[in-house]
Amino acid sequence: MLTLHTKLPASAGPGVAEPVAQLVLPYELREKCRLRAVLSTGEEVGVFTVRGTVLRDGDLLTGEDRNVVVRVVAAREPTYKVTCADAHTLLRCAFHLGNRHTQAQVGDGFLRIRADAVLKDMLAGLGAVVVAEDAAFEPESGAYGGGHGHGHDSHGGHPLAPIPLRQKIHRPGDSAS
């Protein structure tokens, strides 16, 4: 079985093999650090990533020999697209979703969340239009999640770097140093 554990820059240049297959996964599985999956070619693979790594649509993965490169593809899954008549109402919806620690994708004039009937009713009560759709789900990584680093060559092909460093959290009353 092929083992994938190293993330390559999405814009990997010369010397990097072209992707030979796609690894199509819903967001729930792209969050896991250990999983067994099946490539678009039908080949079974083991994926071993650093804890906390989230695989994003378009990421490239490889194994020890780096001869085989696989492209990660976000699977279409049941979601709700949330739109509002104005920015204020959309912001209120985002606030209430965040208050419930709900993962959300932020788009230009919309939010996308996993399908959840209770959240749908709450959002409709806030004045949102909530439409069910099958879509690729790419939620925000969170303020302290370290991001996913698309387009940065600083990783040099190291095993799924970077690991976020501790960040100082600013609190009211802290001195401005």
mmCIF file of C-alpha atoms in Angstrom, residues 5-176:
data_model
loop_
_atom_site.group_PDB
_atom_site.id
_atom_site.type_symbol
_atom_site.label_atom_id
_atom_site.label_comp_id
_atom_site.label_asym_id
_atom_site.label_seq_id
_atom_site.Cartn_x
_atom_site.Cartn_y
_atom_site.Cartn_z
ATOM 1 C CA HIS A 5 2.983 11.808 4.453
ATOM 2 C CA THR A 6 4.696 14.838 2.890
ATOM 3 C CA LYS A 7 2.848 17.920 1.680
ATOM 4 C CA LEU A 8 4.381 19.700 -1.295
ATOM 5 C CA PRO A 9 3.769 23.344 -2.234
ATOM 6 C CA ALA A 10 0.699 23.622 -4.482
ATOM 7 C CA SER A 11 2.882 25.481 -6.990
ATOM 8 C CA ALA A 12 5.641 22.884 -6.928
ATOM 9 C CA GLY A 13 8.021 23.697 -9.746
ATOM 10 C CA PRO A 14 10.444 21.685 -11.885
ATOM 11 C CA GLY A 15 11.603 18.368 -10.546
ATOM 12 C CA VAL A 16 8.270 17.526 -8.936
ATOM 13 C CA ALA A 17 6.318 14.746 -10.593
ATOM 14 C CA GLU A 18 2.870 15.535 -11.973
ATOM 15 C CA PRO A 19 0.003 14.176 -9.847
ATOM 16 C CA VAL A 20 -0.845 10.623 -10.874
ATOM 17 C CA ALA A 21 -4.171 10.481 -9.042
ATOM 18 C CA GLN A 22 -6.646 12.383 -6.924
ATOM 19 C CA LEU A 23 -7.451 11.807 -3.281
ATOM 20 C CA VAL A 24 -11.093 12.895 -3.006
ATOM 21 C CA LEU A 25 -12.150 13.394 0.614
ATOM 22 C CA PRO A 26 -14.859 15.253 2.539
ATOM 23 C CA TYR A 27 -13.664 17.840 5.061
ATOM 24 C CA GLU A 28 -14.240 15.503 8.010
ATOM 25 C CA LEU A 29 -11.597 13.100 6.634
ATOM 26 C CA ARG A 30 -9.230 15.886 5.506
ATOM 27 C CA GLU A 31 -8.940 16.855 9.202
ATOM 28 C CA LYS A 32 -7.722 13.413 10.272
ATOM 29 C CA CYS A 33 -4.010 12.790 10.760
ATOM 30 C CA ARG A 34 -4.240 9.053 10.098
ATOM 31 C CA LEU A 35 -6.527 7.425 7.576
ATOM 32 C CA ARG A 36 -6.839 4.756 4.960
ATOM 33 C CA ALA A 37 -8.384 5.900 1.689
ATOM 34 C CA VAL A 38 -8.775 5.002 -1.978
ATOM 35 C CA LEU A 39 -7.315 7.101 -4.800
ATOM 36 C CA SER A 40 -9.205 7.954 -7.993
ATOM 37 C CA THR A 41 -7.219 5.124 -9.625
ATOM 38 C CA GLY A 42 -8.659 2.589 -7.168
ATOM 39 C CA GLU A 43 -5.342 2.158 -5.320
ATOM 40 C CA GLU A 44 -5.534 2.035 -1.531
ATOM 41 C CA VAL A 45 -3.325 4.500 0.376
ATOM 42 C CA GLY A 46 -2.414 5.280 3.937
ATOM 43 C CA VAL A 47 -2.248 8.976 4.852
ATOM 44 C CA PHE A 48 -0.098 9.954 7.847
ATOM 45 C CA THR A 49 0.088 13.679 8.586
ATOM 46 C CA VAL A 50 1.286 15.765 11.495
ATOM 47 C CA ARG A 51 -1.452 16.182 14.108
ATOM 48 C CA GLY A 52 -3.408 19.368 13.437
ATOM 49 C CA THR A 53 -2.788 19.334 9.676
ATOM 50 C CA VAL A 54 -5.825 19.962 7.497
ATOM 51 C CA LEU A 55 -5.597 18.877 3.879
ATOM 52 C CA ARG A 56 -7.042 21.530 1.572
ATOM 53 C CA ASP A 57 -8.381 21.288 -1.962
ATOM 54 C CA GLY A 58 -5.395 21.391 -4.336
ATOM 55 C CA ASP A 59 -2.757 20.261 -1.816
ATOM 56 C CA LEU A 60 -0.173 17.833 -3.147
ATOM 57 C CA LEU A 61 0.973 14.790 -1.171
ATOM 58 C CA THR A 62 3.830 12.402 -1.714
ATOM 59 C CA GLY A 63 5.634 9.587 0.102
ATOM 60 C CA GLU A 64 9.235 8.583 0.749
ATOM 61 C CA ASP A 65 10.452 8.251 -2.833
ATOM 62 C CA ARG A 66 8.654 11.408 -4.090
ATOM 63 C CA ASN A 67 8.053 9.703 -7.437
ATOM 64 C CA VAL A 68 4.320 9.496 -6.794
ATOM 65 C CA VAL A 69 2.402 12.745 -6.255
ATOM 66 C CA VAL A 70 -1.299 12.851 -5.422
ATOM 67 C CA ARG A 71 -3.605 15.896 -5.549
ATOM 68 C CA VAL A 72 -6.122 16.366 -2.731
ATOM 69 C CA VAL A 73 -9.641 17.211 -3.920
ATOM 70 C CA ALA A 74 -12.409 18.446 -1.638
ATOM 71 C CA ALA A 75 -15.398 16.135 -2.076
ATOM 72 C CA ARG A 76 -18.849 17.570 -2.555
ATOM 73 C CA GLU A 77 -20.872 17.067 0.630
ATOM 74 C CA PRO A 78 -24.199 18.206 2.122
ATOM 75 C CA THR A 79 -23.886 21.866 3.139
ATOM 76 C CA TYR A 80 -25.985 24.969 3.583
ATOM 77 C CA LYS A 81 -25.174 28.192 1.774
ATOM 78 C CA VAL A 82 -26.190 31.132 3.944
ATOM 79 C CA THR A 83 -26.904 34.524 2.353
ATOM 80 C CA CYS A 84 -28.519 37.659 3.727
ATOM 81 C CA ALA A 85 -30.090 40.842 2.403
ATOM 82 C CA ASP A 86 -27.325 42.943 3.990
ATOM 83 C CA ALA A 87 -23.841 42.647 5.496
ATOM 84 C CA HIS A 88 -25.048 43.368 9.041
ATOM 85 C CA THR A 89 -27.395 40.365 9.052
ATOM 86 C CA LEU A 90 -24.688 38.110 7.583
ATOM 87 C CA LEU A 91 -22.285 39.301 10.285
ATOM 88 C CA ARG A 92 -24.882 38.494 12.967
ATOM 89 C CA CYS A 93 -25.229 35.000 11.496
ATOM 90 C CA ALA A 94 -21.452 34.534 11.536
ATOM 91 C CA PHE A 95 -21.352 35.700 15.172
ATOM 92 C CA HIS A 96 -24.024 33.212 16.250
ATOM 93 C CA LEU A 97 -22.344 30.356 14.355
ATOM 94 C CA GLY A 98 -19.016 31.213 15.977
ATOM 95 C CA ASN A 99 -20.683 31.404 19.376
ATOM 96 C CA ARG A 100 -21.680 27.763 18.809
ATOM 97 C CA HIS A 101 -18.159 26.827 17.657
ATOM 98 C CA THR A 102 -19.538 25.884 14.248
ATOM 99 C CA GLN A 103 -17.032 25.516 11.439
ATOM 100 C CA ALA A 104 -17.888 27.920 8.629
ATOM 101 C CA GLN A 105 -16.549 28.737 5.208
ATOM 102 C CA VAL A 106 -16.517 32.458 4.531
ATOM 103 C CA GLY A 107 -17.188 33.463 0.934
ATOM 104 C CA ASP A 108 -17.858 36.709 -0.895
ATOM 105 C CA GLY A 109 -21.301 37.564 0.486
ATOM 106 C CA PHE A 110 -22.072 34.114 1.912
ATOM 107 C CA LEU A 111 -21.263 31.590 4.602
ATOM 108 C CA ARG A 112 -21.226 27.817 4.101
ATOM 109 C CA ILE A 113 -21.756 25.328 6.900
ATOM 110 C CA ARG A 114 -22.338 21.589 7.154
ATOM 111 C CA ALA A 115 -25.999 20.659 6.850
ATOM 112 C CA ASP A 116 -27.637 20.860 10.298
ATOM 113 C CA ALA A 117 -31.400 21.372 10.670
ATOM 114 C CA VAL A 118 -31.125 23.129 14.054
ATOM 115 C CA LEU A 119 -28.610 25.655 12.702
ATOM 116 C CA LYS A 120 -30.735 26.132 9.587
ATOM 117 C CA ASP A 121 -33.723 27.119 11.729
ATOM 118 C CA MET A 122 -31.601 29.464 13.864
ATOM 119 C CA LEU A 123 -30.163 31.203 10.789
ATOM 120 C CA ALA A 124 -33.596 31.559 9.173
ATOM 121 C CA GLY A 125 -34.803 33.116 12.430
ATOM 122 C CA LEU A 126 -32.004 35.673 12.141
ATOM 123 C CA GLY A 127 -33.222 36.639 8.657
ATOM 124 C CA ALA A 128 -30.883 34.531 6.505
ATOM 125 C CA VAL A 129 -31.721 32.611 3.367
ATOM 126 C CA VAL A 130 -30.411 29.071 3.882
ATOM 127 C CA VAL A 131 -30.157 26.841 0.804
ATOM 128 C CA ALA A 132 -29.119 23.185 0.848
ATOM 129 C CA GLU A 133 -26.419 22.303 -1.667
ATOM 130 C CA ASP A 134 -23.772 19.697 -2.307
ATOM 131 C CA ALA A 135 -20.501 21.632 -2.340
ATOM 132 C CA ALA A 136 -16.846 21.361 -1.435
ATOM 133 C CA PHE A 137 -16.550 22.500 2.194
ATOM 134 C CA GLU A 138 -13.455 24.582 3.046
ATOM 135 C CA PRO A 139 -14.038 26.183 6.462
ATOM 136 C CA GLU A 140 -11.777 28.787 8.022
ATOM 137 C CA SER A 141 -8.881 27.302 9.957
ATOM 138 C CA GLY A 142 -9.541 29.553 12.945
ATOM 139 C CA ALA A 143 -7.638 32.442 14.449
ATOM 140 C CA TYR A 144 -4.998 30.216 16.019
ATOM 141 C CA GLY A 145 -4.999 27.375 13.484
ATOM 142 C CA GLY A 146 -1.825 28.429 11.695
ATOM 143 C CA GLY A 147 -3.411 28.431 8.241
ATOM 144 C CA HIS A 148 -2.678 26.009 5.469
ATOM 145 C CA GLY A 149 0.106 27.845 3.689
ATOM 146 C CA HIS A 150 -0.903 27.647 0.036
ATOM 147 C CA GLY A 151 1.720 29.073 -2.264
ATOM 148 C CA HIS A 152 4.577 29.213 0.223
ATOM 149 C CA ASP A 153 7.814 27.478 -0.666
ATOM 150 C CA SER A 154 9.251 27.882 2.840
ATOM 151 C CA HIS A 155 8.275 24.349 3.779
ATOM 152 C CA GLY A 156 10.879 22.805 1.498
ATOM 153 C CA GLY A 157 8.953 19.542 1.327
ATOM 154 C CA HIS A 158 9.423 18.798 5.017
ATOM 155 C CA PRO A 159 6.790 16.503 6.494
ATOM 156 C CA LEU A 160 3.659 18.617 6.567
ATOM 157 C CA ALA A 161 5.110 21.748 8.166
ATOM 158 C CA PRO A 162 4.458 24.309 9.568
ATOM 159 C CA ILE A 163 3.449 23.531 13.109
ATOM 160 C CA PRO A 164 2.089 26.774 14.557
ATOM 161 C CA LEU A 165 4.119 28.444 17.296
ATOM 162 C CA ARG A 166 2.414 29.668 20.435
ATOM 163 C CA GLN A 167 0.928 33.053 19.831
ATOM 164 C CA LYS A 168 0.620 35.763 22.473
ATOM 165 C CA ILE A 169 -3.014 36.666 22.875
ATOM 166 C CA HIS A 170 -3.646 40.383 23.378
ATOM 167 C CA ARG A 171 -6.016 41.152 26.213
ATOM 168 C CA PRO A 172 -7.479 44.522 27.173
ATOM 169 C CA GLY A 173 -5.166 46.148 29.710
ATOM 170 C CA ASP A 174 -1.980 44.572 28.274
ATOM 171 C CA SER A 175 0.771 47.090 27.768
ATOM 172 C CA ALA A 176 1.435 47.941 24.113
#
